[in-house]
Short mmCIF file of C-alpha atoms in Angstrom, two decimals:
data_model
loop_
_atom_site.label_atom_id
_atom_site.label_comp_id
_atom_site.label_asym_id
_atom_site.label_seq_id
_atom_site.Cartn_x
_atom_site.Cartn_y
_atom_site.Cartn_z
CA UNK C 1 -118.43 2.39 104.97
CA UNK C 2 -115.52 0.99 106.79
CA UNK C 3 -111.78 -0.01 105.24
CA UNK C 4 -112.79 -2.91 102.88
CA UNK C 5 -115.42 -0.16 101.55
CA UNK C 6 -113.35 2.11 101.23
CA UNK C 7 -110.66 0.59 99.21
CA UNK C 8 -114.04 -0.97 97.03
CA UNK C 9 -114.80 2.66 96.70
CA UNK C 10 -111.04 3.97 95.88
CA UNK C 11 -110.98 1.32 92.92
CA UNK C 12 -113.99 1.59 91.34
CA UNK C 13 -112.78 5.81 90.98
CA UNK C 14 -110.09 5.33 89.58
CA UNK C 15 -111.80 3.21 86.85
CA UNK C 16 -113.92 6.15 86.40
CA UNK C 17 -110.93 8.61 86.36
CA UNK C 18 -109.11 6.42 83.76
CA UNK C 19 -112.33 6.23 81.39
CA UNK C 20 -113.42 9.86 81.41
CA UNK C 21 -109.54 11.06 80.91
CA UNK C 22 -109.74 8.71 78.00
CA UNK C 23 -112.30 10.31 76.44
CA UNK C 24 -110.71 13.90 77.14
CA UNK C 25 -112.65 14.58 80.35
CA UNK C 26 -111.02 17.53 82.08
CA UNK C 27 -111.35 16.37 86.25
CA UNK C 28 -112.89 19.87 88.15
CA UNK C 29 -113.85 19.54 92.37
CA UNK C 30 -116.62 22.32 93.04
CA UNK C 31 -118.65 23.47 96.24
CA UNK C 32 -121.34 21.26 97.10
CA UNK C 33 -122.75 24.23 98.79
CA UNK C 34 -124.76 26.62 95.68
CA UNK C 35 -126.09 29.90 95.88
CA UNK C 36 -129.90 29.42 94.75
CA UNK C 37 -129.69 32.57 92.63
CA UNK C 38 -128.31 30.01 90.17
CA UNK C 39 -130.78 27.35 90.48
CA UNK C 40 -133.51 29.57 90.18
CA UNK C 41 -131.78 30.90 86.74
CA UNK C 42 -132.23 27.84 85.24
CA UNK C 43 -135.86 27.39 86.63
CA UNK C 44 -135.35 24.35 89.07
CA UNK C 45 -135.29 26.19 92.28
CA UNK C 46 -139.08 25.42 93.03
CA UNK C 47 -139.11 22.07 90.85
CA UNK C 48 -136.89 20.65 92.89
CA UNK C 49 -137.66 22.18 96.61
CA UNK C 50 -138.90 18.30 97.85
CA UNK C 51 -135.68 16.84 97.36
CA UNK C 52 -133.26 19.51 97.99
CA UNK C 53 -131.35 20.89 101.14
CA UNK C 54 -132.63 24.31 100.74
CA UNK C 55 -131.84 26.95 103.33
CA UNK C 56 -130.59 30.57 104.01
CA UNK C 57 -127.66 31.57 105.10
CA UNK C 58 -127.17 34.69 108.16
CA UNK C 59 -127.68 37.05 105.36
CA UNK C 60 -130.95 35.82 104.54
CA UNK C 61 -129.47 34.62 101.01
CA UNK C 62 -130.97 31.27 99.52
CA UNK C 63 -128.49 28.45 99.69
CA UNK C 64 -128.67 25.04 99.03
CA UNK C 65 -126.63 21.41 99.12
CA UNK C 66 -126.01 20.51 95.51
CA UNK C 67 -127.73 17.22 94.20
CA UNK C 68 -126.18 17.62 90.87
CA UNK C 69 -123.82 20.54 89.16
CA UNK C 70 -125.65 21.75 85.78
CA UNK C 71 -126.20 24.75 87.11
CA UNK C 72 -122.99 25.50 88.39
CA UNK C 73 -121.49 24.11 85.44
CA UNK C 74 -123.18 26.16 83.00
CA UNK C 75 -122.76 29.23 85.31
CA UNK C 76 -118.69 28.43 84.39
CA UNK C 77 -119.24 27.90 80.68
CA UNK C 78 -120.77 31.60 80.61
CA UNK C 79 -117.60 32.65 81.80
CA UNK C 80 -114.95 30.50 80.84
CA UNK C 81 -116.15 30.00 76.99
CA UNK C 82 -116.39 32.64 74.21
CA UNK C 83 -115.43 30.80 71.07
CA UNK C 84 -116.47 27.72 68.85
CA UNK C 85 -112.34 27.07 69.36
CA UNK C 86 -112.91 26.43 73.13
CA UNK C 87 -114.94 23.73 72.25
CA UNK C 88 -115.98 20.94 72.79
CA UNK C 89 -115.51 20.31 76.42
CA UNK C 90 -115.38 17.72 78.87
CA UNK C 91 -116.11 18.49 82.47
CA UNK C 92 -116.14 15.68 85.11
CA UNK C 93 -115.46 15.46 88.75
CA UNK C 94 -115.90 12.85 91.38
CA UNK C 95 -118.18 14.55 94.72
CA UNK C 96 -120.35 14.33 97.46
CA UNK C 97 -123.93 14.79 96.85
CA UNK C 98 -127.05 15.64 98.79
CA UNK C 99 -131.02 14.66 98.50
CA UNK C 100 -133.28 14.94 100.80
CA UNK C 101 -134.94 11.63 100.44
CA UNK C 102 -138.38 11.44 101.30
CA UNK C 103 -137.59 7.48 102.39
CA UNK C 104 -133.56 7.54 103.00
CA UNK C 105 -132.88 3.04 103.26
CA UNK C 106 -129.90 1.58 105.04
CA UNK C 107 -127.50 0.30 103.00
CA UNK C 108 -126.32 2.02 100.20
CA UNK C 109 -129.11 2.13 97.83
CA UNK C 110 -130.83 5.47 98.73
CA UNK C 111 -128.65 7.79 100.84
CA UNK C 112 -129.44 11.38 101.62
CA UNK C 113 -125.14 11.31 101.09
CA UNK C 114 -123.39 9.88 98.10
CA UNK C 115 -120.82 10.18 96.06
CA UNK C 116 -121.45 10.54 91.96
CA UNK C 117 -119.27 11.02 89.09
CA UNK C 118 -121.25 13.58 87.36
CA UNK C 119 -119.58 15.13 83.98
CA UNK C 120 -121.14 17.76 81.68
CA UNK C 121 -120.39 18.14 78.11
CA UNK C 122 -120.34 21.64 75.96
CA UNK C 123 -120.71 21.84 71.95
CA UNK C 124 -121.39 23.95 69.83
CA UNK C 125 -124.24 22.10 67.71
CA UNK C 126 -126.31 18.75 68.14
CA UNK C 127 -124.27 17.03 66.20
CA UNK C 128 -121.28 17.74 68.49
CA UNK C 129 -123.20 17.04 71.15
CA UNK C 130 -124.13 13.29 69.76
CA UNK C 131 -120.50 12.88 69.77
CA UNK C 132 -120.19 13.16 73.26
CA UNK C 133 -122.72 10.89 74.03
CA UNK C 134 -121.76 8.30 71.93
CA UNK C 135 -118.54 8.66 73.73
CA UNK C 136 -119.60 8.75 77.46
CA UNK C 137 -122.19 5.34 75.93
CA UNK C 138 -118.72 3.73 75.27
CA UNK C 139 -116.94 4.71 78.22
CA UNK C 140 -119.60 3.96 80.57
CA UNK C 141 -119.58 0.34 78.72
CA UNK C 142 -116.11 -0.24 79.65
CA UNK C 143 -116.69 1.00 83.12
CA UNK C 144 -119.16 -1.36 83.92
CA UNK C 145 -117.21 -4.05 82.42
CA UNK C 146 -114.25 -3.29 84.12
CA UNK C 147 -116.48 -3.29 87.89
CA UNK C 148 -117.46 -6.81 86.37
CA UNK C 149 -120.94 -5.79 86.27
CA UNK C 150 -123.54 -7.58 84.01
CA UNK C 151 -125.88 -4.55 82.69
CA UNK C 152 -128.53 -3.60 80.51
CA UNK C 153 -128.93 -0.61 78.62
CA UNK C 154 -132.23 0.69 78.74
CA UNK C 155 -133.97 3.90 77.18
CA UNK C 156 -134.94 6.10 79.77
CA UNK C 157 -137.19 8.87 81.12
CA UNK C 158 -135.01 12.47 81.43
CA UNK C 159 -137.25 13.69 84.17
CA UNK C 160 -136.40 16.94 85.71
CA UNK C 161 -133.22 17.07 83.79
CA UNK C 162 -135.05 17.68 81.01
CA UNK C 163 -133.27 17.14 77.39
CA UNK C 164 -134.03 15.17 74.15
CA UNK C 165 -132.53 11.52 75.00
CA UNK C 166 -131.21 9.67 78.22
CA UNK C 167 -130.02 5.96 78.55
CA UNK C 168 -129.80 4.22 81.82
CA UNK C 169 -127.72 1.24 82.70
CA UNK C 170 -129.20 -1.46 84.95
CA UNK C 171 -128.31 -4.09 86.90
CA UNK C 172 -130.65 -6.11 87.00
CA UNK C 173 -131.46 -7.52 90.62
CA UNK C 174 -134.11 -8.70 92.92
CA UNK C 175 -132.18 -5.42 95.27
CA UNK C 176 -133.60 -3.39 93.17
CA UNK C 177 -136.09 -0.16 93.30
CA UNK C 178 -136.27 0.67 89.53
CA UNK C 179 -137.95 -1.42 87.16
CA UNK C 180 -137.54 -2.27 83.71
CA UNK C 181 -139.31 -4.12 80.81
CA UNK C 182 -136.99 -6.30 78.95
CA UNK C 183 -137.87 -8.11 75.83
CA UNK C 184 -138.26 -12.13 76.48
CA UNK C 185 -137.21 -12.71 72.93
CA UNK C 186 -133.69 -10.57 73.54
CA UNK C 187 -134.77 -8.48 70.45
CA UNK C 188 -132.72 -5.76 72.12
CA UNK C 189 -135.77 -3.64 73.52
CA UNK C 190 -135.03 -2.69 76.99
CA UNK C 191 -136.49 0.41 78.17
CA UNK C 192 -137.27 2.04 82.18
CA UNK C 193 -140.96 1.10 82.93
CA UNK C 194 -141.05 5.45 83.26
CA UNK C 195 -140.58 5.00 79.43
CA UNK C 196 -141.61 1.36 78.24
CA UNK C 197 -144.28 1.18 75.59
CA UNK C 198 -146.00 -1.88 74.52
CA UNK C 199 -148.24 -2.59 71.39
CA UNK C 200 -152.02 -1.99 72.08
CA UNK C 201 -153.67 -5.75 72.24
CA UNK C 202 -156.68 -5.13 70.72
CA UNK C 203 -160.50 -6.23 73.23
CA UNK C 204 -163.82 -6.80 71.95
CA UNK C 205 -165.74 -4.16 72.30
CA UNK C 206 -169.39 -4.53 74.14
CA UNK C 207 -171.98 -4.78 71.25
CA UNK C 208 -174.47 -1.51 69.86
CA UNK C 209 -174.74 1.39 68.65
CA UNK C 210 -176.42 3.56 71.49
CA UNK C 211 -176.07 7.10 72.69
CA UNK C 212 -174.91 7.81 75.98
CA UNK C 213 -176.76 6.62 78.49
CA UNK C 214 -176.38 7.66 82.89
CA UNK C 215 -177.53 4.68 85.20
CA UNK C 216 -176.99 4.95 88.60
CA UNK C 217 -174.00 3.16 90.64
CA UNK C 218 -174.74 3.87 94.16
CA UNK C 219 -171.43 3.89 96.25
CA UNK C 220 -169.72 2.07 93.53
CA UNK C 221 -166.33 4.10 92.95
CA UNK C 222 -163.50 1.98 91.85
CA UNK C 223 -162.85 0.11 89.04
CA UNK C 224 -163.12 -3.60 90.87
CA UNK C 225 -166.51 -2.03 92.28
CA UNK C 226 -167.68 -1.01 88.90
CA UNK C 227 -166.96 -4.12 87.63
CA UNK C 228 -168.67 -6.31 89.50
CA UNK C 229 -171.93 -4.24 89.60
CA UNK C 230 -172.15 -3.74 85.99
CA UNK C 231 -170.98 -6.92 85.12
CA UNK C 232 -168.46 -5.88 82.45
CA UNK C 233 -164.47 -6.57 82.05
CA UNK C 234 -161.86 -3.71 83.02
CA UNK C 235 -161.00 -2.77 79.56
CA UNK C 236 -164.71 -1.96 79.20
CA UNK C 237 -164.41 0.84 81.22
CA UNK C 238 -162.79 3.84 81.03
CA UNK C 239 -160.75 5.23 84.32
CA UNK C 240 -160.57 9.70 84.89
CA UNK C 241 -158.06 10.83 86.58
CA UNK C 242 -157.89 14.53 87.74
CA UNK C 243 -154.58 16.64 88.01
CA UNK C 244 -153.95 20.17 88.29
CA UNK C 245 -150.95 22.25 86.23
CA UNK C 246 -150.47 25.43 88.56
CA UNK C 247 -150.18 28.39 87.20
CA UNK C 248 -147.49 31.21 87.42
CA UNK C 249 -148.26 33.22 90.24
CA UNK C 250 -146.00 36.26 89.45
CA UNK C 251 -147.48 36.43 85.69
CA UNK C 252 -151.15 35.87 87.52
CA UNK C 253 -151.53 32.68 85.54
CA UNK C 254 -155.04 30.38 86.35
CA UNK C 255 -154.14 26.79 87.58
CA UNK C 256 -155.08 24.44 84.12
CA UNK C 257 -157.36 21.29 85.16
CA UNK C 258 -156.28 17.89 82.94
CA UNK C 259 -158.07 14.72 82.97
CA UNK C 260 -155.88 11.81 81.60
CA UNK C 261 -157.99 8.89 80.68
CA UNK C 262 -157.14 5.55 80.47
CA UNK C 263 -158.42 1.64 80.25
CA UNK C 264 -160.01 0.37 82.92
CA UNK C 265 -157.11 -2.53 83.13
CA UNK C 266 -154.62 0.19 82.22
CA UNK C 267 -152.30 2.20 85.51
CA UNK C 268 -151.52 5.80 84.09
CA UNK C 269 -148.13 6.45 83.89
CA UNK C 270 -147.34 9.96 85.29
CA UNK C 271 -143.73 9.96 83.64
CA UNK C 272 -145.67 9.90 80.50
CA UNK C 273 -148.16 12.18 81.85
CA UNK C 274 -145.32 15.09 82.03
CA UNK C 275 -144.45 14.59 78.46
CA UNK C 276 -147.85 15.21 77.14
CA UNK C 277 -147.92 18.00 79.33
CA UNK C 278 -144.53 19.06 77.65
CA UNK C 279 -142.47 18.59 80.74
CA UNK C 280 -145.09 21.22 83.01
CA UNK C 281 -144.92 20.48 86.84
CA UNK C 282 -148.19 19.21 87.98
CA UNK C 283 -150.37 17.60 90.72
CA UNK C 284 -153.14 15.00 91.80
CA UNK C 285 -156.29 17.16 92.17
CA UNK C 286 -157.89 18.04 95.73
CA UNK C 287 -161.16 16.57 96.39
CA UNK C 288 -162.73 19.89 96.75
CA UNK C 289 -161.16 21.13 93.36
CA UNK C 290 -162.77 17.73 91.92
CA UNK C 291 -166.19 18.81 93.33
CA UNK C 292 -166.30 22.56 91.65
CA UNK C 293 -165.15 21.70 88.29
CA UNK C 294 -167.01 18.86 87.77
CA UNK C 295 -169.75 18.98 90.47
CA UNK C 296 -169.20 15.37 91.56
CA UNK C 297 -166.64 13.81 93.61
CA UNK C 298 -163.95 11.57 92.83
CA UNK C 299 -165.09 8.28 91.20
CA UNK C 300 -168.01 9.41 89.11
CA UNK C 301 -165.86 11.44 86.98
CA UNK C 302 -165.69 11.30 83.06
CA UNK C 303 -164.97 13.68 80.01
CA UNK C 304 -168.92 13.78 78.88
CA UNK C 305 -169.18 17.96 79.16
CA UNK C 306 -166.43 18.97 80.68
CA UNK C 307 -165.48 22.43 80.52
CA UNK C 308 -162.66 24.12 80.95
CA UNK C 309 -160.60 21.42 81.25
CA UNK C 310 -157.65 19.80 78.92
CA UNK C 311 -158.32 16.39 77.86
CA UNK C 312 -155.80 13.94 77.26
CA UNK C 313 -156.66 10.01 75.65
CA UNK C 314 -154.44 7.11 76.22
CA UNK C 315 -153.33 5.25 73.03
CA UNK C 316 -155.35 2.25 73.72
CA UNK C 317 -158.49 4.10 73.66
CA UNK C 318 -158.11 5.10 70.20
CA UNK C 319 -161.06 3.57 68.00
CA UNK C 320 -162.82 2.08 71.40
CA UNK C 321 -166.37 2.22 71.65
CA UNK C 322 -169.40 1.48 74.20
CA UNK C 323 -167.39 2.50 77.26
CA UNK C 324 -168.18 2.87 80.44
CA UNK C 325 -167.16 5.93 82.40
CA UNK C 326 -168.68 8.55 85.18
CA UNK C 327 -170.71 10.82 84.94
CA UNK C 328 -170.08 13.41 86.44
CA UNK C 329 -172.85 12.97 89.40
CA UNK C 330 -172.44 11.49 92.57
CA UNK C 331 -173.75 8.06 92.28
CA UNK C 332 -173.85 7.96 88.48
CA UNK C 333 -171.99 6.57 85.46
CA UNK C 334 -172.45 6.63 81.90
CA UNK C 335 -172.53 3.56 79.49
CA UNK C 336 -172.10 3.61 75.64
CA UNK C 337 -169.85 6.51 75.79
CA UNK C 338 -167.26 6.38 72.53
CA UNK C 339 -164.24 8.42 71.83
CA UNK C 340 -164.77 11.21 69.15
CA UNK C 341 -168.23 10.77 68.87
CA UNK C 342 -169.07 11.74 72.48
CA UNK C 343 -165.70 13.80 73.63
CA UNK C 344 -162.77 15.20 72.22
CA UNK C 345 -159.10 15.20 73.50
CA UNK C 346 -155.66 14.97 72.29
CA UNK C 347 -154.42 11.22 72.46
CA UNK C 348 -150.70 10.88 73.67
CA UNK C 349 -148.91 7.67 75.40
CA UNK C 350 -150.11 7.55 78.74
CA UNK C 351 -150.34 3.81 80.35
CA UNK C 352 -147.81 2.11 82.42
CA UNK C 353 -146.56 -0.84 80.80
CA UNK C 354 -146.84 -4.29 82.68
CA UNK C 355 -145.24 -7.67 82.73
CA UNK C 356 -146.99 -10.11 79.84
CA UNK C 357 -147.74 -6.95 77.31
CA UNK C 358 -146.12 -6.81 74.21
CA UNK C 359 -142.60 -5.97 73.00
CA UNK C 360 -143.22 -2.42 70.62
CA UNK C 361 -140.42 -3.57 68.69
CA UNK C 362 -140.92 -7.74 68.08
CA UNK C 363 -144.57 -7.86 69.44
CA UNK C 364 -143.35 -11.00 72.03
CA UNK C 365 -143.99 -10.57 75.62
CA UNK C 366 -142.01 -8.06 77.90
CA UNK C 367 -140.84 -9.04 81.40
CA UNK C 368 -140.93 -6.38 84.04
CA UNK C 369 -137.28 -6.99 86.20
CA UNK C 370 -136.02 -5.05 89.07
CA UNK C 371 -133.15 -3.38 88.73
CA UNK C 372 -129.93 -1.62 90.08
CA UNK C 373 -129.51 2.03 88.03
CA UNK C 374 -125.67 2.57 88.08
CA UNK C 375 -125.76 5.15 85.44
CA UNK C 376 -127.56 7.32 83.63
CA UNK C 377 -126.69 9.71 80.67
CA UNK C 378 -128.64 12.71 79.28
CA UNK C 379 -128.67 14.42 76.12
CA UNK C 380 -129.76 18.39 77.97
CA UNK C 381 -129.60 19.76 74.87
CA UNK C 382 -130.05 23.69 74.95
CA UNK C 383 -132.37 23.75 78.60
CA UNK C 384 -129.74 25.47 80.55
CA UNK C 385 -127.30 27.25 78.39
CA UNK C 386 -130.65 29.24 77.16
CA UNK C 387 -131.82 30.52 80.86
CA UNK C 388 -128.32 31.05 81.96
CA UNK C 389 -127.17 32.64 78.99
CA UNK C 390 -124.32 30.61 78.05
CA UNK C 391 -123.40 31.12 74.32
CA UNK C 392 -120.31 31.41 72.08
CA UNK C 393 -119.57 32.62 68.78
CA UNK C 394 -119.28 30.24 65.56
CA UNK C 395 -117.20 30.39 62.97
CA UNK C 396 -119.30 33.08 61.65
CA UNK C 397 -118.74 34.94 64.77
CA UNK C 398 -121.92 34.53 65.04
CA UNK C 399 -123.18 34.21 68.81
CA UNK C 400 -125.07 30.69 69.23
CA UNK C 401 -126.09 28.64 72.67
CA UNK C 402 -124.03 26.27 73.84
CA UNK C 403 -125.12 22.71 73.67
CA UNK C 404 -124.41 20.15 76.64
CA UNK C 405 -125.10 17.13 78.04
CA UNK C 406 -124.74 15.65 81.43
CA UNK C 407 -123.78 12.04 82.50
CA UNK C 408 -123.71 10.46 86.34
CA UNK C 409 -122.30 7.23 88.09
CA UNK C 410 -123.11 6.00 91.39
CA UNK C 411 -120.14 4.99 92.91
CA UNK C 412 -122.06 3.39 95.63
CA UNK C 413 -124.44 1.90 93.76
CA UNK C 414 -121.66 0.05 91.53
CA UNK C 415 -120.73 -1.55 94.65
CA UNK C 416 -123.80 -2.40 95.75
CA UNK C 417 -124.37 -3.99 92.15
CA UNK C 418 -120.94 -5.84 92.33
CA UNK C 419 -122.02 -7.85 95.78
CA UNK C 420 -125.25 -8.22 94.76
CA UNK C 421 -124.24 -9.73 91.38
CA UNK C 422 -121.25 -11.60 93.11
CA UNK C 423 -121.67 -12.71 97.04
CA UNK C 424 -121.15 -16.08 97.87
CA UNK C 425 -124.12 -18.27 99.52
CA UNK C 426 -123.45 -16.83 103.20
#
């Protein structure tokens, strides 16, 4: 950006730099530029390789463009701490970050350059570490106030950051590319739609008490197409969807196969999917992988005898009955199929929330918004000090991990948010 940018820019940092030094944050400036020995310490090296600068250098060493410091953060801590009297710690700074965005925008929204307050806290137990939360909540409250944003404060998905808890605040905006489901009611639920849940609305079941019975669907392989040939509603059916968990390579580990059902009205929610998976990396099955597990192709697929394969059952199937689903043959689905009595799985949270479903906490309608994230903060708990070996001793002398957190602002995104929320008419 040009000069009025610029001095935008200069003023909403020093906002920052006033809040975090209130709340004892220590300002660092590191290398954007990290050896990949230490991302691959902390196991990100490969989850991250489709959004990260990764290159060598001329000595054939790994190298990448930092997207955001916990790694060289914690890589300090090992050093720098050895007692519970160095603690706790607050480590900020105010950089230049890197991603290589699949779908870079103009504008300021999505850059493959930006700049971030990212800070990092370091405790010695959980409930230290809930201090520090609570503290960069509050600070992060007046910061927004101070920008003379209007916000919401939403519970949040922690992604590949990994941790316990993460909040994200949200301007809400037609500008937008997040979304988030708001209570109509103001009851005070507000969550990202990578975390919304909504109360199950119960259906009517189709009548009977058959077994499982195949009929054959010729060509008919989507849910609008099933519907209309079998002359049932959506929720009557019962969508598969095929993904693959790969295995370690260097420990010689066989890819796992997981099929996440869900309602036939219902999207599956693959934020949600990773949690039931407990965070494991995973991908959309290839068609051929589709045809030798389950000897049918995509569209005809179902739980009814699968083998070798990890089942996983949306909440709103729970206590469902006379479903229809595939069969696993070309050309063929299954009627009168019903959880428990036909197939076994483990049920977890798995559908994407949508506008007009019900508030978990009030049970009145949610409203899906778009929205502006300007910040988001992360309870890591003990994910990084573990693989990189950052610990101190107690008052026991006792050596323990460390415990952190880590907290970011988008400095361009606040000003985005500000003319959004305040341009005139022209």
């Amino acid at each position: 950006y040009l000069y009025l940018g610029q001095r935008t820019a200069l003023k909403i940092m020093q906002i920052i730099r006033e809040e975090m030094d209130r709340i004892g944050g220590q300002e660092f400036y590191l290398p954007a530029l990290h050896p990949g020995e230490l991302w691959k310490e902390s196991g990100r090296w490969e989850q991250m390789a489709a959004s990260m600068f990764q290159f060598k250098d001329h000595s054939e060493r790994d190298m990448c463009l930092g997207m955001t410091h916990e790694e060289v953060m914690t890589d300090i801590a090992r050093k720098e701490l050895r007692s519970y009297r160095q603690l706790p710690q607050i480590w900020y700074q105010i950089q230049v970050k890197f991603r290589d965005e699949a779908r870079p925008k103009s504008g300021l929204m999505r850059l493959r350059q930006f700049i971030m307050k990212d800070s990092y806290t370091f405790d010695l137990d959980d409930a230290g570490l809930d201090v520090a939360y609570k503290k960069h909540y509050d600070a992060y409250c007046r910061i927004f106030t101070r920008c003379g944003l209007s916000y919401e404060i939403v519970e949040a998905h922690s992604g590949a950051m990994g941790g316990s808890q993460s909040h994200e605040f949200m301007v809400v905006s037609p500008a937008g590319e997040d979304q988030v489901a708001l209570c109509v009611k103001e009851c005070g639920y507000a969550a990202n739609l990578d975390k919304a849940g909504a109360r199950v609305q119960p259906v009517k079941d189709l009548e009977g008490e058959k077994k499982p019975e195949v009929f054959s669907t010729p060509n008919v392989r989507t849910i609008e197409e099933l519907v209309a040939f079998a002359q049932v509603k959506p929720e009557h059916l019962m969508k598969a969807l095929v993904y693959v968990v790969p295995g370690d390579k260097e420990k010689k580990e066989k890819d796992q196969m997981v099929l996440a059902l869900v309602r036939g009205d219902h999207q599956l929610n693959e934020a949600k999917l990773t949690d039931a998976l407990g965070g494991a990396a995973f991908r959309p099955a290839h068609p051929e992988e589709i045809r030798q597990q389950f000897k049918a192709q995509a569209g005809f697929i179902g739980p009814l005898g699968a083998k070798g394969v990890r089942v996983l059952i949306d909440e709103a199937l729970r206590g469902r009955r006379n479903l229809i689903t595939g069969a696993n043959q070309d050309d063929r689905h299954v009627r009168h199929v019903t959880p428990e009595r036909d197939f076994t799985g483990e049920y977890a949270d798995l559908r994407m929330v949508a506008d007009g479903d019900l508030c978990p906490r009030c049970g009145r309608p949610l409203k899906i918004a778009a929205a502006i994230e300007v910040g988001h903060i992360f309870k890591l708990g003990r994910r990084y000090a573990e693989s990189m070996g950052a610990r101190v001793l107690d008052r026991d002398g006792k050596e323990v991990t460390l415990v952190m957190g880590s907290y970011g602002i988008g400095v361009e995104r606040i000003l985005t948010a500000a003319v959004e929320q305040h341009h005139d008419a022209d």
